[in-house]
Short mmCIF file of C-alpha atoms in Angstrom, two decimals:
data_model
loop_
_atom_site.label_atom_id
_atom_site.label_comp_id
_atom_site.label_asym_id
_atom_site.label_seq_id
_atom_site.Cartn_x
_atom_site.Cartn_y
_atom_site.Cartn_z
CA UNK A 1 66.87 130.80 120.90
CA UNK A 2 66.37 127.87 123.52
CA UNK A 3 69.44 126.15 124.42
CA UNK A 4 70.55 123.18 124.02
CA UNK A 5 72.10 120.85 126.47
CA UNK A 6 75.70 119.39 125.85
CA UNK A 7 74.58 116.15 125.89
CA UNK A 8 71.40 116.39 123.71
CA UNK A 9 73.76 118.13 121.55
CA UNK A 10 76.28 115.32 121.00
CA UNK A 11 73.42 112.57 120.87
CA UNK A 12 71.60 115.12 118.11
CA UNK A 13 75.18 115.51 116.39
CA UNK A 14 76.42 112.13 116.21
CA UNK A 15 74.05 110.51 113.54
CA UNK A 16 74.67 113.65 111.12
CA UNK A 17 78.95 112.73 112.23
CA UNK A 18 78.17 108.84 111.44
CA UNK A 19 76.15 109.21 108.36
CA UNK A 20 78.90 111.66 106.61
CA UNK A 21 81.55 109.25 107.91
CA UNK A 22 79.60 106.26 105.78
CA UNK A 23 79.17 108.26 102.90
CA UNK A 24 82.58 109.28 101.78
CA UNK A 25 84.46 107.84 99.17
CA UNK A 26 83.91 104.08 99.21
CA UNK A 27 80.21 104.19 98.92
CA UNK A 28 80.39 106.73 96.12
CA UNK A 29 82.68 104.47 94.70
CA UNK A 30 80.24 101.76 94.85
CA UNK A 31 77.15 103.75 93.30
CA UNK A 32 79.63 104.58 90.45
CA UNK A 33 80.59 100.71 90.08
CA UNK A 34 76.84 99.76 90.16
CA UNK A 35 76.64 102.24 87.32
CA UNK A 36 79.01 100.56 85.29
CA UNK A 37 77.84 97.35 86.15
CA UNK A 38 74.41 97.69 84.39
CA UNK A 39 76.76 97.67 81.24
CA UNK A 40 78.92 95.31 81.80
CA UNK A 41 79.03 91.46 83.00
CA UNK A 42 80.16 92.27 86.29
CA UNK A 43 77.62 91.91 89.16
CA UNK A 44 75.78 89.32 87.98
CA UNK A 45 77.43 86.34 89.80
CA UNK A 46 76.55 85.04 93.60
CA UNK A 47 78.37 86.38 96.91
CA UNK A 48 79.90 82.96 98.49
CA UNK A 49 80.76 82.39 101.99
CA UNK A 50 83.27 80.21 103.32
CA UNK A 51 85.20 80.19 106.73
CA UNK A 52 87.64 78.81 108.71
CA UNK A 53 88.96 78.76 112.24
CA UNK A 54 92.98 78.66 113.44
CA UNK A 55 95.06 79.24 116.31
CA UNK A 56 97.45 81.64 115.95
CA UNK A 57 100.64 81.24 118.24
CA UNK A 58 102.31 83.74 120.25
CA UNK A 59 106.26 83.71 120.12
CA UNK A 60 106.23 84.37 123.45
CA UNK A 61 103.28 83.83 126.46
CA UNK A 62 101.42 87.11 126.13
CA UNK A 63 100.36 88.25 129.47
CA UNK A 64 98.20 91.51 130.30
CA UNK A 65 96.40 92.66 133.71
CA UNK A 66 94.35 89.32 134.40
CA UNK A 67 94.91 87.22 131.53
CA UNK A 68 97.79 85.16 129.56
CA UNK A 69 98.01 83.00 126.51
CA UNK A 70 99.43 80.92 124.02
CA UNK A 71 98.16 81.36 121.31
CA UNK A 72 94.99 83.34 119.90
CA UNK A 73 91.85 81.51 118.19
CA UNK A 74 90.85 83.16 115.34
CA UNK A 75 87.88 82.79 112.36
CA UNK A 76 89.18 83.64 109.01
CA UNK A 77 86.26 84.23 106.04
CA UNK A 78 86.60 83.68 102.08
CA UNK A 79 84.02 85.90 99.97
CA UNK A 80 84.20 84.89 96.83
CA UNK A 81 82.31 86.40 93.93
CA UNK A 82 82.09 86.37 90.01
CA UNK A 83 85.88 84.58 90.56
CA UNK A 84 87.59 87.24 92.89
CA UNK A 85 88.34 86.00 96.24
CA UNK A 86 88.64 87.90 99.12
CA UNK A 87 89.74 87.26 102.78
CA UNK A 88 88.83 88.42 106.56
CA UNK A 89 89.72 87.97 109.72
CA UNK A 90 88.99 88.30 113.39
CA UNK A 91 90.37 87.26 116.78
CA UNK A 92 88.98 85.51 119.45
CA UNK A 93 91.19 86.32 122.52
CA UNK A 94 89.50 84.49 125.49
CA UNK A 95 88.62 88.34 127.18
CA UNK A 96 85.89 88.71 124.21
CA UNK A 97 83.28 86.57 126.23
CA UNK A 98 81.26 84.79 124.88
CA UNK A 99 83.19 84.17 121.68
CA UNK A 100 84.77 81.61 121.12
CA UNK A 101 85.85 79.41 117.54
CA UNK A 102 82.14 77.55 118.03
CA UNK A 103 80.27 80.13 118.37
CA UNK A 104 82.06 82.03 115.99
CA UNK A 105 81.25 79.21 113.49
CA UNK A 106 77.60 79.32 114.61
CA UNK A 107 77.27 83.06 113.70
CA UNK A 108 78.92 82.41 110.34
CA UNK A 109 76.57 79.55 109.70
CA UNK A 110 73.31 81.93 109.99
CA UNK A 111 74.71 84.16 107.25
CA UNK A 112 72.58 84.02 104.06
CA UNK A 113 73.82 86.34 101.28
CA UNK A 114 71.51 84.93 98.20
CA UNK A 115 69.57 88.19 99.15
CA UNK A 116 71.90 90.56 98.08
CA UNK A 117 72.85 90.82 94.23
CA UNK A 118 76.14 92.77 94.78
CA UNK A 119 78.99 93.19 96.69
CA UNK A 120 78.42 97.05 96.61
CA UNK A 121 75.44 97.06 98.80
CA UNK A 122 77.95 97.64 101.68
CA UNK A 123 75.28 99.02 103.57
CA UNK A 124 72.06 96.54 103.48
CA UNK A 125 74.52 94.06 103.77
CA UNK A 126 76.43 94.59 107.29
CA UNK A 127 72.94 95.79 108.35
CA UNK A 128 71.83 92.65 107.58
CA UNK A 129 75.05 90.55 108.89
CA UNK A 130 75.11 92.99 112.46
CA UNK A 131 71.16 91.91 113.28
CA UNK A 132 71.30 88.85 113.04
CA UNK A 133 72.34 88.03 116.99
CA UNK A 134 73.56 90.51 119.35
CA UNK A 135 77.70 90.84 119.95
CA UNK A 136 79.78 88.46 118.09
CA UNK A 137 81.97 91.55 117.54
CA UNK A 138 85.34 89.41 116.36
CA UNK A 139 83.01 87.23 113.43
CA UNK A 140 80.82 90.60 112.17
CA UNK A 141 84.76 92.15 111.87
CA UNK A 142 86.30 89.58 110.18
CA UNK A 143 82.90 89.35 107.38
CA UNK A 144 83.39 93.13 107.30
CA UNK A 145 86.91 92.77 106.53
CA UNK A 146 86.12 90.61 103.25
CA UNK A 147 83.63 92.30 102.15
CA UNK A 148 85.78 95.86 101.95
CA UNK A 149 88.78 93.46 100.70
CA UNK A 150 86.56 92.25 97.54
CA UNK A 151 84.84 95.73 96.94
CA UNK A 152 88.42 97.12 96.64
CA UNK A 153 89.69 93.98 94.58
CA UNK A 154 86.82 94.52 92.21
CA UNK A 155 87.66 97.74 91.76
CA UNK A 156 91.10 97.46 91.59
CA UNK A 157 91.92 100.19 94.69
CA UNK A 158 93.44 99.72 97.69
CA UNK A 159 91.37 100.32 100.71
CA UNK A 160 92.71 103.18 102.03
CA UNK A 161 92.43 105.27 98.78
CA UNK A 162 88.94 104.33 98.53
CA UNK A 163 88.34 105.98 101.86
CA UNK A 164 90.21 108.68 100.33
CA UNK A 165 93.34 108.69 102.86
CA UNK A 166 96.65 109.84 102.26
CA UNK A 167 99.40 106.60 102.88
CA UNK A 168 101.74 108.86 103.34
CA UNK A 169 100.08 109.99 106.91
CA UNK A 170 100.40 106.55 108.56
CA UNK A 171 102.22 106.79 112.23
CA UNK A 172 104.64 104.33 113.72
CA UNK A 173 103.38 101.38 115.04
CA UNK A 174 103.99 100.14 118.77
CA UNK A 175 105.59 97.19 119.15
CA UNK A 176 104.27 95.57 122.30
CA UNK A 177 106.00 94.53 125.23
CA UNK A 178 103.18 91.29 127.36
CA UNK A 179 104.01 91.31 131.55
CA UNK A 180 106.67 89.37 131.63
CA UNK A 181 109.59 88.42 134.55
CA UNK A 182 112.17 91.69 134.45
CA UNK A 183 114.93 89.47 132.53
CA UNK A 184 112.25 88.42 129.80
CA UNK A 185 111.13 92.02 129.87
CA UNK A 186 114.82 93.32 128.90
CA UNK A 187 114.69 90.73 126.24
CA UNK A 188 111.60 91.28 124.53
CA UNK A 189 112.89 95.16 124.50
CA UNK A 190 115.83 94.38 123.00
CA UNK A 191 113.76 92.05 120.38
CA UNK A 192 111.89 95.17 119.09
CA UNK A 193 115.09 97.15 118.09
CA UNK A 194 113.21 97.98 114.65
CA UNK A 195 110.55 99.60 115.90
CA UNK A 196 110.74 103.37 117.11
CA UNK A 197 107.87 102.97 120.13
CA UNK A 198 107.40 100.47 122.70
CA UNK A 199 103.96 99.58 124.73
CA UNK A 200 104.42 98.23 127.85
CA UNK A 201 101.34 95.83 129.50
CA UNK A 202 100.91 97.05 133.05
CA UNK A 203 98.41 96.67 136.02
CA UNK A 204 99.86 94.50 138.43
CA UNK A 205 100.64 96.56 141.15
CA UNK A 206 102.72 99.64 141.77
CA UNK A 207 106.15 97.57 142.73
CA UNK A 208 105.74 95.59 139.66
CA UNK A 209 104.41 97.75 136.94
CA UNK A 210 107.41 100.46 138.34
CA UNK A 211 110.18 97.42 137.87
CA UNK A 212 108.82 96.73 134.61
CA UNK A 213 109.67 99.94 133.25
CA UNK A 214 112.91 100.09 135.14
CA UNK A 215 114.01 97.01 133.37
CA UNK A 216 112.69 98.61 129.64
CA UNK A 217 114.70 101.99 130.63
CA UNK A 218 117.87 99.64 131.60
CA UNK A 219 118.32 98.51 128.04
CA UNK A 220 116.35 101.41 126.05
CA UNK A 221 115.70 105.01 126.40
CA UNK A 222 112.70 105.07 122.93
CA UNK A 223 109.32 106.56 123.75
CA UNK A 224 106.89 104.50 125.53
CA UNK A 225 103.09 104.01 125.62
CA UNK A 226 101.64 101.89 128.62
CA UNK A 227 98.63 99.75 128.99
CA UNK A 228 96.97 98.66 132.11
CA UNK A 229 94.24 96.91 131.04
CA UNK A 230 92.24 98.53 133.91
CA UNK A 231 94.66 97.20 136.21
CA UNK A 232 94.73 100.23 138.74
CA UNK A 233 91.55 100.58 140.85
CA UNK A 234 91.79 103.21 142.55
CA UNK A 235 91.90 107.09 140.99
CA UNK A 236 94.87 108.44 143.20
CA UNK A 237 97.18 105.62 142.66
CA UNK A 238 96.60 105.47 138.84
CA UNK A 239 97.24 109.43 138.99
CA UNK A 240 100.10 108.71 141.08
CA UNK A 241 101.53 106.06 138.42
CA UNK A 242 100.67 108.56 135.25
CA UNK A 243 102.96 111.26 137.22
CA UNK A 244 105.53 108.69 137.55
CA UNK A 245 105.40 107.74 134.08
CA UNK A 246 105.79 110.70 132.81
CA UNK A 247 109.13 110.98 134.24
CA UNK A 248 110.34 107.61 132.68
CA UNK A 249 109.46 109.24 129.36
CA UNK A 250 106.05 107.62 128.76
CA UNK A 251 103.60 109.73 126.63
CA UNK A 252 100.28 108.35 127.30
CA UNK A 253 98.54 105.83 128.85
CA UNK A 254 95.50 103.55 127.99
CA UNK A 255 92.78 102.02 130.10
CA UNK A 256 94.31 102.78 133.50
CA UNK A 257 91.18 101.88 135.28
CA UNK A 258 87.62 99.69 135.44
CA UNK A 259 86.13 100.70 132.44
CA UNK A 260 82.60 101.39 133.97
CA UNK A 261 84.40 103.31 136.59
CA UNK A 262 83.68 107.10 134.59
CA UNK A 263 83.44 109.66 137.32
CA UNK A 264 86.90 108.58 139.27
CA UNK A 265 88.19 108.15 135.08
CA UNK A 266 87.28 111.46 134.52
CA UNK A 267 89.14 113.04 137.00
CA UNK A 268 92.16 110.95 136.72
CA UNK A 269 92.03 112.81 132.93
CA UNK A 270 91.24 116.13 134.09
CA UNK A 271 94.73 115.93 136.54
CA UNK A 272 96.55 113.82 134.34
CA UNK A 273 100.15 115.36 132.91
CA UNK A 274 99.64 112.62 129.86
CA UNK A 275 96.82 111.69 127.79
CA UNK A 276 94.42 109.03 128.36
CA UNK A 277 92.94 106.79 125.99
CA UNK A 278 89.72 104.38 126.34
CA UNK A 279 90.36 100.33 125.52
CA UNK A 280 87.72 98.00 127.56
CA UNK A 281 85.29 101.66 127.94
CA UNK A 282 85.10 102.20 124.00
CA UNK A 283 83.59 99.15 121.96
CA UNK A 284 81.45 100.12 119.38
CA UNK A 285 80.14 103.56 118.07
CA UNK A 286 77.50 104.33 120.27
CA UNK A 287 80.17 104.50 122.97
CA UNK A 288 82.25 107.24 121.87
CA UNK A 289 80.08 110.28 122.82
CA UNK A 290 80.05 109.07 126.48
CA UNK A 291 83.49 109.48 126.85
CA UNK A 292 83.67 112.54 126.13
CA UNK A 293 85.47 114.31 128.87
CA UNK A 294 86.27 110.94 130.66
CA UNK A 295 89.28 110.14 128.04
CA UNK A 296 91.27 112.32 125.53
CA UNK A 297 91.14 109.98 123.39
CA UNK A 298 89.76 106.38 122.21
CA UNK A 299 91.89 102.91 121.14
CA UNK A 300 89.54 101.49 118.23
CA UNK A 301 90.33 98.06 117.28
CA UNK A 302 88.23 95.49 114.56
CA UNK A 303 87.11 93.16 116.48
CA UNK A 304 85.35 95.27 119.25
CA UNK A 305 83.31 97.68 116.49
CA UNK A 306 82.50 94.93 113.97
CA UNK A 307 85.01 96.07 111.18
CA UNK A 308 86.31 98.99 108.85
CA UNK A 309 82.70 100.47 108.09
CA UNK A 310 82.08 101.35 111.67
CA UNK A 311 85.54 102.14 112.33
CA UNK A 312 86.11 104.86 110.31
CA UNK A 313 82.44 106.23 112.10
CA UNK A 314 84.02 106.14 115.07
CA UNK A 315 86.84 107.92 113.89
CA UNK A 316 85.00 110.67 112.47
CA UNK A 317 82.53 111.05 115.19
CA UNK A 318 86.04 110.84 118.09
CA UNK A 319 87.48 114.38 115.41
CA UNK A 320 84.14 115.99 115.59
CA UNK A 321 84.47 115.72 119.87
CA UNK A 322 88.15 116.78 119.77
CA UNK A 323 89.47 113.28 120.88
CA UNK A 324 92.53 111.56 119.63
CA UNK A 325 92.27 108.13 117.84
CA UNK A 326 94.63 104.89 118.27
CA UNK A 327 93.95 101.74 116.15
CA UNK A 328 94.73 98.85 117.97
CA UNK A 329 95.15 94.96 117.49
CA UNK A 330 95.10 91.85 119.14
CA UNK A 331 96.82 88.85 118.35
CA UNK A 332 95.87 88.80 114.89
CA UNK A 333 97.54 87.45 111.55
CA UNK A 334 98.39 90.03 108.16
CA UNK A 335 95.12 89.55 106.99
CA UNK A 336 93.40 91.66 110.05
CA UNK A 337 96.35 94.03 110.55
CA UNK A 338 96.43 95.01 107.23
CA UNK A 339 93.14 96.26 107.39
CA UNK A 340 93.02 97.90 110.49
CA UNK A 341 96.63 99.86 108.57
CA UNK A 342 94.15 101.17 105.50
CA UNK A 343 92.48 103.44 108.01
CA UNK A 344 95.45 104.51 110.01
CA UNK A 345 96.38 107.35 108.22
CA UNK A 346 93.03 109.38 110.14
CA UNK A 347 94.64 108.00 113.58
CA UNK A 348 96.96 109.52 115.84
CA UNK A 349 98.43 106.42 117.42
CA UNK A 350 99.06 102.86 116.04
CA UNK A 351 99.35 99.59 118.32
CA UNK A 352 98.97 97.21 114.76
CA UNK A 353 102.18 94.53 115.74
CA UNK A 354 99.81 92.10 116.15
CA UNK A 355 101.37 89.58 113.25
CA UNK A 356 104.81 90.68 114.21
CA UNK A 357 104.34 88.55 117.57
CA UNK A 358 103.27 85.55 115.94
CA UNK A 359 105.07 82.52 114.55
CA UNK A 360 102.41 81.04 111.87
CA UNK A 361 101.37 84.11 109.95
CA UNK A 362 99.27 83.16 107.56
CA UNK A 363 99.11 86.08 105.05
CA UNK A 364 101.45 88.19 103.38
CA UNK A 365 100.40 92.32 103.99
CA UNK A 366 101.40 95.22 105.19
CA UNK A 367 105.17 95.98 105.98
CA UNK A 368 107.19 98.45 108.53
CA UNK A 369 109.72 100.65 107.50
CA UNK A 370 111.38 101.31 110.36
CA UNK A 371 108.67 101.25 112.69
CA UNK A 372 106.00 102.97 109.83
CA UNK A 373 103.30 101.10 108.64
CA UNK A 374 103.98 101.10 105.20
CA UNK A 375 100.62 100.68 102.65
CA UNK A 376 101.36 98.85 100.00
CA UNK A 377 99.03 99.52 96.65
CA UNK A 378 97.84 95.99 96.66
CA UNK A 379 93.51 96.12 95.80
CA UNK A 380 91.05 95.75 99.03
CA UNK A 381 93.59 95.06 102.49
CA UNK A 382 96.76 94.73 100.50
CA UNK A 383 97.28 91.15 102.42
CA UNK A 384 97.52 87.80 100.29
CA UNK A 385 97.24 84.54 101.76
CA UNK A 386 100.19 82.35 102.09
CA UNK A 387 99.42 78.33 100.84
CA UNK A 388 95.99 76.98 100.10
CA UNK A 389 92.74 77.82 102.18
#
């Protein structure tokens, strides 16, 4: 039998693990809804497009290894279609180069759906949307996002049973904690008494980062998560910091270094007394195969993979390699964390607080029950928008 090399082996294996992943249960849904709609009225209306961008504001100045803001721009889209509206949503933080609320706009502009008939051609359709210009990551999410939102409010189904997820399997979110002077740090701590696990923004240098955590341990002793943001640059001090870490009761730790940086990555995992999970490294699904062995795991967030369809390949390709999954935000409203929640029942981590640090949320969703993302059985996302569009 000739052998077959471990990495011609994942590249042969991962379309079979992505093309299983997009057939489950929502797409069979839709064949049997295209079934009944050759008997029925339904289907024969247009697909309309409408969007809008907003700045969402931060209660407090959100500040991570090499960036802070204010606020976060986002692009919100309305599908609308034989009188059922739907709703989407992606952010624009100012690390997503090259995207920005213009050129956001610009994509959205290019989009012409008269070619498609129905809603249900999930498929042909974010084919369609994701070719039309390379990137634009936080737009394609936010169209994917309204299109699985109307597919599930035509059907009457929330998203998540569509995918055929149990609610009931839906971790604890984080509730995160920006870099921050150590007296702002003790209050933000203290401001996310409700939820059961904090993540703490890291990556400055060793005396900070270690006095950050000092000052969360001086007013709480809950589990922690830290994120560097590929602060730490070099492989012995990030192993160093892990060890320490581990001490203070942290259990894992994301993106502690350069995200191109895979051989020193690799080995920080292979010594490291807590698991590792990719941010910056993992994007879209082609990445997740090539970090294999690097990470134990990847953080998979909307706006980096172009939405829910992709997501949930990602999530099924990151099982069949033996990783662990987190879904992730950032610095979006209900509308975007609520979706991200209808696939978190598959994940092993949850960093969805993104509305809960806001002040001008502009959709009613998903709730937490102390700390646990809690689906409601709202059709599509569960999230409703507050006021007029």
């Amino acid at each position: 039998m000739k052998k077959i090399s471990r990495r011609s082996f994942i590249k042969t294996g991962l379309t079979a693990i992505a093309a299983t992943a997009a057939a489950s249960p929502i797409l069979t849904a839709c064949d049997s809804i295209a079934n009944i709609n050759r008997k029925t009225s339904l289907g024969s209306g247009k697909i309309k497009l409408s969007y809008r961008c907003v700045d969402l504001q931060q209660r407090h100045t959100f500040t991570i290894s090499g960036f802070s803001r204010d606020f976060t721009p986002n692009i919100q889209v309305r599908l609308e279609y034989d009188g059922v509206v739907a709703y989407g949503e992606g952010g624009l933080p100012p690390y997503m180069i090259g995207q920005t609320k213009e050129t956001a706009s610009e994509f959205m502009s290019k989009i012409n759906l008269d070619q498609f008939s129905s809603p249900f051609m999930v498929d042909d359709i974010l084919r369609y949307v994701d070719s039309i210009a390379p990137g634009m990551s936080c737009a394609k999410s936010a169209f994917d996002i309204a299109l699985h939102d109307l597919i599930g409010k035509l059907l009457n189904v929330p998203c998540h049973r569509l995918f055929g997820y149990n609610p009931e399997k839906t971790p604890c979110t984080s509730y995160t904690i920006g870099i921050d002077t150590e007296e702002m740090v003790r209050k933000k701590t203290e401001e996310a008494a409700a939820y059961k696990i904090l993540k703490v923004k890291l990556g400055i240098d060793e005396k900070t980062d270690k006095g950050l955590i000092k000052a969360v341990r001086s007013v709480s002793d809950k589990p922690i998560i830290i994120d560097a943001n590929q602060g730490w640059k070099d492989k012995h001090l990030a192993l160093d910091m892990i060890h320490w870490l581990k001490e203070q009761g942290v259990q894992m730790v994301e993106q502690p270094m350069p995200k191109t940086v895979f051989d020193d990555m690799a080995w920080v995992t292979a010594h490291s007394p807590l698991p590792t999970f990719a941010d910056e490294s993992c994007q879209r699904l082609v990445d997740v195969p090539k970090l294999h062995g690097v990470f134990t795991g990847i953080n998979i967030k909307l706006i980096k993979c172009t939405g829910l369809h992709e997501a949930r390949q990602m999530i099924a390709t990151a099982e069949a390699l033996g990783m662990k999954v987190m879904i992730g935000c950032t610095g979006e409203s209900s509308c975007a964390i609520s979706a991200a929640a209808q696939v978190s029942p598959r994940t092993n981590w949850a960093d969805l607080d993104g509305a809960l640090l806001i002040t001008n949320d502009m959709f009613d969703g998903v709730k937490f029950v102390d700390g646990k993302i809690t689906l409601n059985d709202r059709p599509g996302i569960g999230a409703e928008l507050i006021g007029e569009w």
